[in-house]
Coordinates of C-alpha atoms in Angstrom, one line a residue:
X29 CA -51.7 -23.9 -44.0
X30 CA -53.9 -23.5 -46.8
X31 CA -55.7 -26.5 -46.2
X32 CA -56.3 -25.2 -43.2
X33 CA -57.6 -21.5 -44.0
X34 CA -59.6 -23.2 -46.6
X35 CA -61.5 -25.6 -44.0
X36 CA -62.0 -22.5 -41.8
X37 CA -63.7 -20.4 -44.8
X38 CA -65.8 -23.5 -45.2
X39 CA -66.9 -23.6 -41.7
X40 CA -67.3 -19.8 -41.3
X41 CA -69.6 -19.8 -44.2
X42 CA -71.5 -22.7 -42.9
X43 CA -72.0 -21.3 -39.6
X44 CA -73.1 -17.9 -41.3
X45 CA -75.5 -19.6 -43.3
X46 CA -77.0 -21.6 -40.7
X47 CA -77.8 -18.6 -38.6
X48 CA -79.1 -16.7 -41.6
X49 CA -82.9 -17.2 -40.7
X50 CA -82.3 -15.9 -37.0
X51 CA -80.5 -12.9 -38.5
X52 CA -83.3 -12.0 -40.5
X53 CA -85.6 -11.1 -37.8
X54 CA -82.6 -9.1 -36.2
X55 CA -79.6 -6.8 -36.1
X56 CA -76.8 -9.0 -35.9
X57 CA -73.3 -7.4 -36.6
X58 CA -70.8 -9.9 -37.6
X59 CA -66.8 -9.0 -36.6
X60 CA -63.9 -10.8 -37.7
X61 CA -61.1 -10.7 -35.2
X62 CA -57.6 -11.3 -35.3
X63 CA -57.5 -13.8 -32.5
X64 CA -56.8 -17.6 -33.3
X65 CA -59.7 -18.7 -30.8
X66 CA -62.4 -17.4 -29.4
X67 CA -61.0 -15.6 -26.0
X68 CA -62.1 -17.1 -23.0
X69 CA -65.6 -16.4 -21.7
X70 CA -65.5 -16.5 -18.1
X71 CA -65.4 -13.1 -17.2
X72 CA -61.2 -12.3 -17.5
X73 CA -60.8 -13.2 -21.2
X74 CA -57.6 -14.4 -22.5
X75 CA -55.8 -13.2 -26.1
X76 CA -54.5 -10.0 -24.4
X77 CA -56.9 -6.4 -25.5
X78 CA -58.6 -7.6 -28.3
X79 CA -59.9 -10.0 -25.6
X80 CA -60.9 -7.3 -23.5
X81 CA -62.0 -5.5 -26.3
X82 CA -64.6 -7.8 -27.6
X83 CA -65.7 -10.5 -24.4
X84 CA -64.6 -8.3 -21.9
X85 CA -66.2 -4.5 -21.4
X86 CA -69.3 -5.3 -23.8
X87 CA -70.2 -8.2 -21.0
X88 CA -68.1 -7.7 -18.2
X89 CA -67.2 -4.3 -16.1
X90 CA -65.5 -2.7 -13.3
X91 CA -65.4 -0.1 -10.9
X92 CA -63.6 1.9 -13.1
X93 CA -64.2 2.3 -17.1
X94 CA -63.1 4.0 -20.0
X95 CA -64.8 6.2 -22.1
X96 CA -65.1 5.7 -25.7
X97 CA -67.4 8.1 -25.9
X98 CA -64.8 10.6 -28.5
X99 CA -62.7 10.0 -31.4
X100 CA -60.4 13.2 -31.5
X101 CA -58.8 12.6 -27.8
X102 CA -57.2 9.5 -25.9
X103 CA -59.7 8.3 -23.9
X104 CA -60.4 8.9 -20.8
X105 CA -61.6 7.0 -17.6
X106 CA -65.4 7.2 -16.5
X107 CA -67.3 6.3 -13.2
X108 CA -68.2 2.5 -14.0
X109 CA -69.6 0.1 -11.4
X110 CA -68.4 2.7 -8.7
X111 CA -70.3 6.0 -8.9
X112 CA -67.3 7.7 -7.8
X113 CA -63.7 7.0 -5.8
X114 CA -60.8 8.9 -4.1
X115 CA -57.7 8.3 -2.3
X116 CA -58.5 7.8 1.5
X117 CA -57.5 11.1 3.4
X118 CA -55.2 9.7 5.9
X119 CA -53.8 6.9 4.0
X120 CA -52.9 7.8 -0.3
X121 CA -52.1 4.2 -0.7
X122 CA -55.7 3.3 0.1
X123 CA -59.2 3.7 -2.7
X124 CA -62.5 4.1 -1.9
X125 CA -64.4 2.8 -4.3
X126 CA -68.7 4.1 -3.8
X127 CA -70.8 1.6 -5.2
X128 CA -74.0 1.9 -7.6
X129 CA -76.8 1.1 -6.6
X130 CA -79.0 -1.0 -8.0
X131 CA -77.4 -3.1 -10.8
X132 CA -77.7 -6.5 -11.6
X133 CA -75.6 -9.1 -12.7
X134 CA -77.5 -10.5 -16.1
X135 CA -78.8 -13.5 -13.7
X136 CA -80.5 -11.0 -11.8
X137 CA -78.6 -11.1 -8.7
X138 CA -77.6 -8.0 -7.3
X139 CA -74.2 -6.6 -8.0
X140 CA -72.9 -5.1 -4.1
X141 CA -69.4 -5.2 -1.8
X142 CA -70.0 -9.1 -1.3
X143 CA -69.9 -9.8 -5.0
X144 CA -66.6 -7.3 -5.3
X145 CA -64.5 -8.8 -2.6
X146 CA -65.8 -12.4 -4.0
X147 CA -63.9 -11.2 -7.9
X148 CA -61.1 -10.2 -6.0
X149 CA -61.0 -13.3 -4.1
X150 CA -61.1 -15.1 -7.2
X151 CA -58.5 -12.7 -8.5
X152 CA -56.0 -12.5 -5.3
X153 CA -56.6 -15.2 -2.8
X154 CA -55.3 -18.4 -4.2
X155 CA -56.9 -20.2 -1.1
X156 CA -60.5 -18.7 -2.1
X157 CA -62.8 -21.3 -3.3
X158 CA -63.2 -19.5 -6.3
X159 CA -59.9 -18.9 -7.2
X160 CA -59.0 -18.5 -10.7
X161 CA -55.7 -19.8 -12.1
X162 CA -55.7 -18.4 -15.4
X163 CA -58.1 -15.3 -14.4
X164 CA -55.8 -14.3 -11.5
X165 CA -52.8 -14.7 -13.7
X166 CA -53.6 -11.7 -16.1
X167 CA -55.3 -9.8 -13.1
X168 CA -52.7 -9.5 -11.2
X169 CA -49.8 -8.8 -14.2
X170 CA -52.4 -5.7 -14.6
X171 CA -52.8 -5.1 -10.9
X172 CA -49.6 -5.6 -9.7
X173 CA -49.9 -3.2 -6.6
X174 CA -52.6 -4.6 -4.9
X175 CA -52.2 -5.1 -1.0
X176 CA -55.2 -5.7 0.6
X177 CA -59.2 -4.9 0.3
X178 CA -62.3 -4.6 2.5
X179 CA -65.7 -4.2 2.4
X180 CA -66.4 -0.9 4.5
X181 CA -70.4 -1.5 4.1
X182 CA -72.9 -3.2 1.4
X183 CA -71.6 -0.4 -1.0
X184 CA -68.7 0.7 -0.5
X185 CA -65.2 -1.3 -1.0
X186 CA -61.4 -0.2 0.1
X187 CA -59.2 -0.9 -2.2
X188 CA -55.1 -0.4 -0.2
X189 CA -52.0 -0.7 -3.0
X190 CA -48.0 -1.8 -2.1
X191 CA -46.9 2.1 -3.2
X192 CA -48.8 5.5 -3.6
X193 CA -50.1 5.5 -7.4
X194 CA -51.5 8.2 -8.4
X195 CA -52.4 6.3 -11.4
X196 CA -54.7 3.3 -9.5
X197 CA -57.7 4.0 -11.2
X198 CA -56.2 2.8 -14.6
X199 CA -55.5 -0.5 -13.2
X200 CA -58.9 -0.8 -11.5
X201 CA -60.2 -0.5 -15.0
X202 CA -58.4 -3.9 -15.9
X203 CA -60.6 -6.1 -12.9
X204 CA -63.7 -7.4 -14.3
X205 CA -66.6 -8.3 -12.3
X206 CA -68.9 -12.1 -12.9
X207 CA -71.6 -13.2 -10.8
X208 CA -70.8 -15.4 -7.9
X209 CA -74.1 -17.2 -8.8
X210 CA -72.3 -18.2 -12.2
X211 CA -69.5 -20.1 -10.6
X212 CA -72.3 -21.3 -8.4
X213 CA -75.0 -22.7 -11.3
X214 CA -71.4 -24.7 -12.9
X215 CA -71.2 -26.6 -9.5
X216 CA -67.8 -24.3 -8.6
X217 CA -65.8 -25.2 -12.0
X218 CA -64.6 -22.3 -13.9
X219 CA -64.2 -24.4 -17.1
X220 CA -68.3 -25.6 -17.1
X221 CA -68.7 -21.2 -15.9
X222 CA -67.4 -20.9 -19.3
X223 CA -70.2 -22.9 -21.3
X224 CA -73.3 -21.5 -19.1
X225 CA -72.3 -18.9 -20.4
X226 CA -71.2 -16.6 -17.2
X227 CA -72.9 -13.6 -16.0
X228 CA -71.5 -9.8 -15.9
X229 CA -73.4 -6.5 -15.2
X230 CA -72.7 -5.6 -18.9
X231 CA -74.8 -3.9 -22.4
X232 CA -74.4 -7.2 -23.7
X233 CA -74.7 -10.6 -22.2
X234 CA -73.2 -13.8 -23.8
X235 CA -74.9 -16.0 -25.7
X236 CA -74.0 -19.2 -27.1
X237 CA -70.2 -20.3 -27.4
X238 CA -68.2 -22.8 -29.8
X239 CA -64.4 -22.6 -28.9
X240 CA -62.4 -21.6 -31.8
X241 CA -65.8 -21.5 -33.7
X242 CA -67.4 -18.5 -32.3
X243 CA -69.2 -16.4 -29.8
X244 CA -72.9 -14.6 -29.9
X245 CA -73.3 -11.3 -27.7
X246 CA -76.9 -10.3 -27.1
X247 CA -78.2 -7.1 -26.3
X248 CA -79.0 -6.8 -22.8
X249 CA -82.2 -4.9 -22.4
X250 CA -82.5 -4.2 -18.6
X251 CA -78.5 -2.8 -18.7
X252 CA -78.5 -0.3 -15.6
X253 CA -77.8 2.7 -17.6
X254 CA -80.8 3.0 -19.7
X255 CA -79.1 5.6 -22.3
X256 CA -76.7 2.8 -23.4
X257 CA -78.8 0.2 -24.3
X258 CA -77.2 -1.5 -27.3
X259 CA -78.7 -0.5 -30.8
X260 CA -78.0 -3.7 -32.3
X261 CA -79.8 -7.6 -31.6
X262 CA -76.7 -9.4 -31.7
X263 CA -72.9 -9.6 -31.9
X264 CA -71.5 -12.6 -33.6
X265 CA -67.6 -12.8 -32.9
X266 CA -65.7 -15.1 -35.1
X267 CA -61.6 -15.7 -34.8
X268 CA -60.0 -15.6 -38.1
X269 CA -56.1 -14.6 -37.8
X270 CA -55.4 -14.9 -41.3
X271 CA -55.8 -10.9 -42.6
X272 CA -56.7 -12.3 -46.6
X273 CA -59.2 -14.9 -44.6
X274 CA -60.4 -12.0 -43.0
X275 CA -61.0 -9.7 -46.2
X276 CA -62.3 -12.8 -48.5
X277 CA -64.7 -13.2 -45.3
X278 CA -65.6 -8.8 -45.8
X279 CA -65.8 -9.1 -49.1
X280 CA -67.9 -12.0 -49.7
X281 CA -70.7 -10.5 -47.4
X282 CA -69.9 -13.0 -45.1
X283 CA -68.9 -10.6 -41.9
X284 CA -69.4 -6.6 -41.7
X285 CA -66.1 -5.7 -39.8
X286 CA -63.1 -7.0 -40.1
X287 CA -60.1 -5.9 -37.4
X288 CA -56.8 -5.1 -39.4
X289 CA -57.6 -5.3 -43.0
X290 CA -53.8 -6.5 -45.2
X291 CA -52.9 -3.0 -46.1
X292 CA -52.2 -3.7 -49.6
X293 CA -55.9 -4.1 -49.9
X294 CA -57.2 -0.8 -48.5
X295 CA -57.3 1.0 -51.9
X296 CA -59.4 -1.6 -53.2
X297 CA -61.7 -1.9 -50.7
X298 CA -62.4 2.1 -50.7
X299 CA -62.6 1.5 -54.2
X300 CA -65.9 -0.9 -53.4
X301 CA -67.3 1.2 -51.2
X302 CA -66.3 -0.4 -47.8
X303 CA -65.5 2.1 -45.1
X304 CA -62.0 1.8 -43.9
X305 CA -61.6 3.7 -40.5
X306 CA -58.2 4.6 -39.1
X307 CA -57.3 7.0 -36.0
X308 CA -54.3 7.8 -33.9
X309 CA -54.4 5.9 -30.5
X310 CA -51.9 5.6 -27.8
X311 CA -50.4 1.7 -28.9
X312 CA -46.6 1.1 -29.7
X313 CA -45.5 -1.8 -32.1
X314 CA -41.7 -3.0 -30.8
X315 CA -38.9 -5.4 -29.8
X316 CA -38.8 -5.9 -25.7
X317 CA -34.8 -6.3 -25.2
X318 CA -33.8 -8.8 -22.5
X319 CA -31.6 -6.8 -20.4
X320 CA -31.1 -9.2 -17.5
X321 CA -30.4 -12.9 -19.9
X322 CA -26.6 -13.9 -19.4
X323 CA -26.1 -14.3 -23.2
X324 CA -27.9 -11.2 -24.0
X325 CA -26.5 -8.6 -26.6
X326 CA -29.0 -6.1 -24.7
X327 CA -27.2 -5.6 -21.3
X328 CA -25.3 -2.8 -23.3
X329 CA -27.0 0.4 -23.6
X330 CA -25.1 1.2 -26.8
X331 CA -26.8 -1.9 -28.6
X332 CA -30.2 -0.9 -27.9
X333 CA -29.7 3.0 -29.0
X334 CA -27.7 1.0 -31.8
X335 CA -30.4 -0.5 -33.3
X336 CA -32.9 2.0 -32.7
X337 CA -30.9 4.4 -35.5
X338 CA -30.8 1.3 -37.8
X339 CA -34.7 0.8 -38.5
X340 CA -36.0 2.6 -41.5
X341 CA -39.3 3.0 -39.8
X342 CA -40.7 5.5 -42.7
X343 CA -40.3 2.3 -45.1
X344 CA -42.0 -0.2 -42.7
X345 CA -45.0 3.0 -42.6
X346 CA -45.1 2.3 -46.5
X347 CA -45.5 -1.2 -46.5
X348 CA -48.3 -0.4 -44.2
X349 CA -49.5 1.6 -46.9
X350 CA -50.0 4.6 -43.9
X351 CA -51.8 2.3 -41.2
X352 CA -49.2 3.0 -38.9
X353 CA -46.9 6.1 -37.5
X354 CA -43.0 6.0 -36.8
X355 CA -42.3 5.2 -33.1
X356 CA -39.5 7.1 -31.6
X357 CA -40.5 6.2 -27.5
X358 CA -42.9 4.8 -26.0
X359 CA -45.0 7.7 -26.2
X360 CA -45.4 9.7 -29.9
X361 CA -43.4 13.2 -29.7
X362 CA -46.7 14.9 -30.0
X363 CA -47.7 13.6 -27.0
X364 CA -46.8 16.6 -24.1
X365 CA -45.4 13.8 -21.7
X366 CA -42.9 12.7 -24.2
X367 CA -40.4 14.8 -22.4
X368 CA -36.4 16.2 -24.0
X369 CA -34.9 13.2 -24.5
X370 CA -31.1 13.8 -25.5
X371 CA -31.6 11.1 -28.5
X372 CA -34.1 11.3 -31.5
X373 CA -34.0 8.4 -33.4
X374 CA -34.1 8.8 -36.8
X375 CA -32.9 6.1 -39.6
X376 CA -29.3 7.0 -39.2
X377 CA -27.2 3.6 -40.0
X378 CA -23.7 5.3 -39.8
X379 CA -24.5 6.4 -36.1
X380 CA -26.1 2.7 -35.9
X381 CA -22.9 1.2 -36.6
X382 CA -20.6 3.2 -34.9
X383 CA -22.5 2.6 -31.8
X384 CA -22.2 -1.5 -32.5
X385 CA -18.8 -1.0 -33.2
X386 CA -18.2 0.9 -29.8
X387 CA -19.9 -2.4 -27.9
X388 CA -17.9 -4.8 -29.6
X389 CA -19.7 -5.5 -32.6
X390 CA -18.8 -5.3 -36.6
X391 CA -18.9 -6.7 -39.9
X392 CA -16.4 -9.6 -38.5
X393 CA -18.5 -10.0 -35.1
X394 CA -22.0 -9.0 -36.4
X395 CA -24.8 -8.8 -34.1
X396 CA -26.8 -11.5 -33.9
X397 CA -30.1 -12.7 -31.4
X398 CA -33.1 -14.3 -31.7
X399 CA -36.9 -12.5 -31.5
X400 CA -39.6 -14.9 -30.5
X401 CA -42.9 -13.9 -32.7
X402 CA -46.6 -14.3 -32.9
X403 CA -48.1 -15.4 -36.5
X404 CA -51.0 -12.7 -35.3
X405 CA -53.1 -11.9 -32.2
X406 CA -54.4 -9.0 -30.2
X407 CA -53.4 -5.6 -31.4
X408 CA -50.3 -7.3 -33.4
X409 CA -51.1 -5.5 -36.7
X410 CA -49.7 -8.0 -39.5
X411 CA -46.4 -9.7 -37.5
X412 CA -45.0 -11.7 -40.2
X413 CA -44.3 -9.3 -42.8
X414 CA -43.6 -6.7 -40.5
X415 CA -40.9 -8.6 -38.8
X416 CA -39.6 -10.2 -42.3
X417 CA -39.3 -6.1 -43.0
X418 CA -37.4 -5.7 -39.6
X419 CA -35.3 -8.2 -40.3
X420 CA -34.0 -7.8 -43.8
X421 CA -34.1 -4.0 -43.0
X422 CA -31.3 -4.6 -40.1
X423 CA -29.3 -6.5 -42.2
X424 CA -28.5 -4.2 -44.9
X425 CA -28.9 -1.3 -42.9
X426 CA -26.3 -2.3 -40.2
X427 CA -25.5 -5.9 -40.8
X428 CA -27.6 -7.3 -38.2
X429 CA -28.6 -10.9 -38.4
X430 CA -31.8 -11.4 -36.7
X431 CA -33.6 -14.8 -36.2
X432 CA -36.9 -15.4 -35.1
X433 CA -38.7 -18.2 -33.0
X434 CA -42.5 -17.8 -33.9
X435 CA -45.1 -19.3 -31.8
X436 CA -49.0 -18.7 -31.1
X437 CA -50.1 -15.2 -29.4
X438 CA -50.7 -16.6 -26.4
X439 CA -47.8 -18.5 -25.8
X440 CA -45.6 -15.2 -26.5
X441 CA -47.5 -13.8 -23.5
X442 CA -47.1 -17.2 -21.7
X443 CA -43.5 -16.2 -22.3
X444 CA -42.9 -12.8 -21.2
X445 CA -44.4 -13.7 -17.8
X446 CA -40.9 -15.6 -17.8
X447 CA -37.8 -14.6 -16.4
X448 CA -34.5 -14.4 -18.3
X449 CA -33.6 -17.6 -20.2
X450 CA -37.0 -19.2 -19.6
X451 CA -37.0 -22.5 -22.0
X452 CA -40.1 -21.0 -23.1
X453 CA -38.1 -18.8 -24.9
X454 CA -35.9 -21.3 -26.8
X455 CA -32.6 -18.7 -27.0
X456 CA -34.7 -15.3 -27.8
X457 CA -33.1 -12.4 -26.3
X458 CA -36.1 -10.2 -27.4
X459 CA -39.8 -10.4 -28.0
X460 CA -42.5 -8.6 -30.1
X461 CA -45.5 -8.2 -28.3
X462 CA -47.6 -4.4 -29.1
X463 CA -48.5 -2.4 -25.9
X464 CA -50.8 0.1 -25.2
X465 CA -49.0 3.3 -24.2
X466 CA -52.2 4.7 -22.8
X467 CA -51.2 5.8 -19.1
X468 CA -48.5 5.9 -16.2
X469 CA -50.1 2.5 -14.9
X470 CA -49.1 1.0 -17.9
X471 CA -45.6 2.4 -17.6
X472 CA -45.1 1.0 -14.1
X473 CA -45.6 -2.4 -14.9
X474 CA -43.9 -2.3 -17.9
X475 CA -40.5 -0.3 -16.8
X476 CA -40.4 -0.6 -13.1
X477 CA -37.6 -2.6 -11.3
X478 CA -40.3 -4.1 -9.0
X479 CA -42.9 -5.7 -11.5
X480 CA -40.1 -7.8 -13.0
X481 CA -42.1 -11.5 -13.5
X482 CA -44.0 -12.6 -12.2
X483 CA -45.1 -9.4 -10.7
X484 CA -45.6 -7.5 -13.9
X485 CA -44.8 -7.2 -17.3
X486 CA -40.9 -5.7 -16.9
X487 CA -39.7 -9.2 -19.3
X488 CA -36.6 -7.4 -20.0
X489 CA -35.3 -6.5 -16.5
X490 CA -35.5 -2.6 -17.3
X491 CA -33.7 -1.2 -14.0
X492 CA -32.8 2.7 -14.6
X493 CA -32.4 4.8 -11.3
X494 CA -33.0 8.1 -13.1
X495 CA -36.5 6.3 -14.0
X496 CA -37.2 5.3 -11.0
X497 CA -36.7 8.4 -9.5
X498 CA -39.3 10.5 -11.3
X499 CA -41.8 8.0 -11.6
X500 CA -41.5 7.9 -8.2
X501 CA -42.2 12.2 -8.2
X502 CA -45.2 10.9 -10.4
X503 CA -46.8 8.3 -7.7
X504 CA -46.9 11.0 -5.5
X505 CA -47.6 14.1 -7.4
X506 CA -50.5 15.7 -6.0
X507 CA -51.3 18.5 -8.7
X508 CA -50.7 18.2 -12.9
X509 CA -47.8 20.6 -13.0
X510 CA -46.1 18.3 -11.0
X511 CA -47.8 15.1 -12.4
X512 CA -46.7 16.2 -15.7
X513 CA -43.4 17.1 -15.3
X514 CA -42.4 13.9 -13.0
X515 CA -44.0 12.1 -16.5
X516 CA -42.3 13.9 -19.1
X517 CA -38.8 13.1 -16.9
X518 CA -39.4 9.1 -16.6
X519 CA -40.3 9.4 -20.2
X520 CA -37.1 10.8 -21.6
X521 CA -34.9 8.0 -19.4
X522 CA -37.2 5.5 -22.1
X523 CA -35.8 7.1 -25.0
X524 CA -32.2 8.1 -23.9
X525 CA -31.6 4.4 -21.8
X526 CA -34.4 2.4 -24.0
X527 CA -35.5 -0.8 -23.0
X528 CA -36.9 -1.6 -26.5
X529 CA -36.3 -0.9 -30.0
X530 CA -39.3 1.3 -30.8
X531 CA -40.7 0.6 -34.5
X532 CA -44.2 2.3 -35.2
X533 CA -47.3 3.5 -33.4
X534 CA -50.7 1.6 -35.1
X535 CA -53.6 3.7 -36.3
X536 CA -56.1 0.9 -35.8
X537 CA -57.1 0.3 -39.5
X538 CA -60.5 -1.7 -39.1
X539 CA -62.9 -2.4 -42.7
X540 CA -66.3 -2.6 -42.4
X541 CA -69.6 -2.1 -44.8
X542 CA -71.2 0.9 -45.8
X543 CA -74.5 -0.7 -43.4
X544 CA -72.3 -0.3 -40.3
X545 CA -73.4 3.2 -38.8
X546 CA -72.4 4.6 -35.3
X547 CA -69.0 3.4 -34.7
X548 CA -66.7 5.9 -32.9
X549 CA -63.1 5.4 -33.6
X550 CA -62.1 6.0 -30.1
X551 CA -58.2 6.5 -29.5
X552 CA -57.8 3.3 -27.8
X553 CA -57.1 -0.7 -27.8
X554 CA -60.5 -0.5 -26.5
X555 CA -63.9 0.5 -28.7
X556 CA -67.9 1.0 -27.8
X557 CA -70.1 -1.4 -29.4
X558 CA -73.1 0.0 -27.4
X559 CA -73.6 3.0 -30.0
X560 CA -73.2 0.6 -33.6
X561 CA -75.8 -0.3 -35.5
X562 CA -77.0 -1.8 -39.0
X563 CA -78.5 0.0 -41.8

């Protein structure tokens, strides 16, 4: 492993020094990510958020967009590629979506209902020429609700869903638009689309790509919203997943920003006059359990309430050295839809225990299972010594011997598009990948009975009536009273009936020198590299 971090320094410095003459004409802002490789450039980029994060929105966009705009709320959605949208008057389960006019793709052909229903082709019609395995794959785990689409005129795009959702919007904001010309120029192979490089409607277009190497962003200068014209020249994205990689790479001068700097070395880096930026934003760190395996521990309520009083989550916050916040639900008590559960975990191992015992399990019988494990990835904060924390923590807390099966990021989200007893999974009864926590669309493919896999992200087979039922009042709530209320219900059946063992809430930690200027910690997984730029 060493070996291998130390040929990736190597090469990192290389290709920073090779570009060094190009830089010095320009302002190019240099960002280590967490990712292993460089996420996919096609226009639907793999390695989960941090994907979308950095060669999605900067290049890519949708109907629908967040806005990043503020640092002291959760953001919010903003008009995007559609001007404006609304549920159609005689039918809730159908969007229109209003076009804007006048954008073009970074190719300069023009962006109108024919391009849309050609993405969503490639998205949801796996006869479509253009149909995109791996593209349609995270689409539709994001989208899970779509039913049907039509263009009403040259700009203007219905949108119909399975079930009323109130919340649609925040899973239009996950589909990604490319220009049809791209897939055209590659001679209609999405693997050459990927080298062009593609086209989007974006602030930044691509530039050159080297897998696992690297990726340039340019700023794009005719971007259809004038006011957000990027500040900087150029974005140059490098993968590093090793956190000390990453900080050697900061500290030698050899990238500006690094995502998730190894807490231990926050002090020091304050110390030497590198900004170190943290905020609260709506992302949960825990263990999925696997409700519906036939060897699981998990099909027993008692275990999974067990185990939530047996995590000493304000040690775990310490060895983050404060990056991070204790995790009691899905949502943090502050938030107002967190709701009156009848449980509030705290680090109680006598309560722990004596739930265990009541299922079956003691110090003769101790629990054991397997969690299967990234070594890093998107929005995974620092996995290994987190979950060597978890682990030894359980064990002396309430005697609970935990195993882990660690594999590539990836391949754990490879996985949890599985159903029960997958081989993928090689025996784990639980998983670890983060989630964002940012909205009810969110929830509903996480906790729904319907978007089990390989209709959604419900891995663990979650099926809770009472959950059901006021989610349902949520789909259909038609003014915030009622909205929230319906919320605050479905989220109190998380907490007292919990599908996962909740651990902590990430602040974000990101390091970065004193020349970067402009950043806006926005509360979410998602950040705005339109308004950065170099001193």
């Amino acid at each position: 492993m060493r070996v291998l971090q130390r040929a990736a320094g190597l090469a990192l410095a290389a290709l920073v020094a090779g570009a060094l003459p190009a830089m010095a004409q320009q302002k190019t802002l240099r960002i280590a990510m967490t990712a292993a490789d460089v996420p996919t450039t096609t226009g639907m980029p793999n390695n989960g958020f941090e994907g979308m994060r950095f060669l999605g929105y900067p290049i890519f966009e949708g109907l629908v967009l967040w806005d990043l705009s503020r640092a002291d709320r959760p953001a919010t959605l903003r008009p995007g590629l559609a001007e404006r949208w609304e549920q159609a008057p005689d039918d809730p389960r159908t969007w229109i979506f209003h076009l804007r006019r006048g954008v073009q793709f970074h190719d300069g052909t023009p962006f109108t209902a024919d391009s849309v229903i050609w993405n969503l082709d490639r998205y949801f019609k796996p006869d479509s020429p253009q149909f995109e395995p791996a593209g349609s794959g995270i689409t539709r785990a994001r989208t899970p609700i779509m039913a049907s689409y039509r263009k009403l005129d040259d700009f203007t795009v219905a949108m119909t869903t399975t079930r009323v959702a109130s919340y649609f919007p925040y899973m239009a904001v996950y589909i990604l638009f490319t220009s049809p010309q791209s897939f055209e120029r590659a001679g209609r192979d999405w693997a050459k689309v990927a080298e062009l490089p593609a086209a989007g409607t974006g602030p930044f277009r691509l530039g050159r790509f080297t897998p696992r190497v690297s990726a340039e962003l340019l700023k794009h200068a005719g971007y259809w919203d004038q006011a957000r014209v990027p500040k900087l020249d150029r974005v140059l994205l490098l993968p590093i997943p090793e956190a000390n990689s990453r900080l050697a790479a900061l500290r030698s001068g050899q990238v500006d920003w690094i995502e998730v700097p190894p807490p231990d070395a926050i002090p020091s880096l304050r110390q030497a006059n590198f900004n170190v930026v943290t905020n609260s934003y709506p992302h949960v760190w825990p263990w999925l359990y696997q409700m519906g395996g036939t060897t699981s521990p998990f099909r027993d309520v008692r275990v999974r309430q067990a185990l939530n009083y047996c995590v000493d989550r304000a040690g775990l916050v310490q060895l983050l050295n404060d990056t991070a916040e204790p995790s009691v639900g899905w949502l943090k008590p502050s938030d107002p839809h967190f709701g009156a559960p009848q449980h509030r975990y705290g680090f109680d191992p006598a309560r722990g225990k004596a739930l265990l015992a009541e299922a079956g399990y003691t110090a003769q019988r101790p629990l054991s299972f397997k969690v299967m494990i990234s070594a890093s990835g998107s929005g995974q904060m620092l996995p290994l010594p987190m979950n060597e924390y978890m682990q030894q923590n359980l064990k002396e807390a309430c005697g609970v011997n935990v195993a882990f099966e660690v594999t590539e990021w990836n391949t754990l989200l490879t996985a949890i598009r599985q159903g029960p007893d997958a081989p993928i999974l090689n025996g784990s009864t639980a998983t670890n990948p983060s989630s964002p926590s940012s909205d009810p669309a969110v929830a509903a493919r996480y906790f729904l009975q319907a978007f089990v896999p390989p209709n959604g992200f419900n891995w663990g087979q979650y099926n809770d009536p009472e959950f059901e039922e006021a989610f349902a009042a949520l789909e259909n709530a038609r003014d915030e009273a009622a909205y929230d209320a319906a919320y605050a219900r479905a989220h109190a059946r998380l907490v007292d009936n919990p599908p996962w063992l909740y651990i902590v809430h990430d602040l974000n930690p990101r390091a970065m020198s004193r020349r970067v200027r402009g950043f806006v910690s926005a509360q979410s997984w998602f950040q705005d590299l339109v308004t950065v730029d170099l001193q």
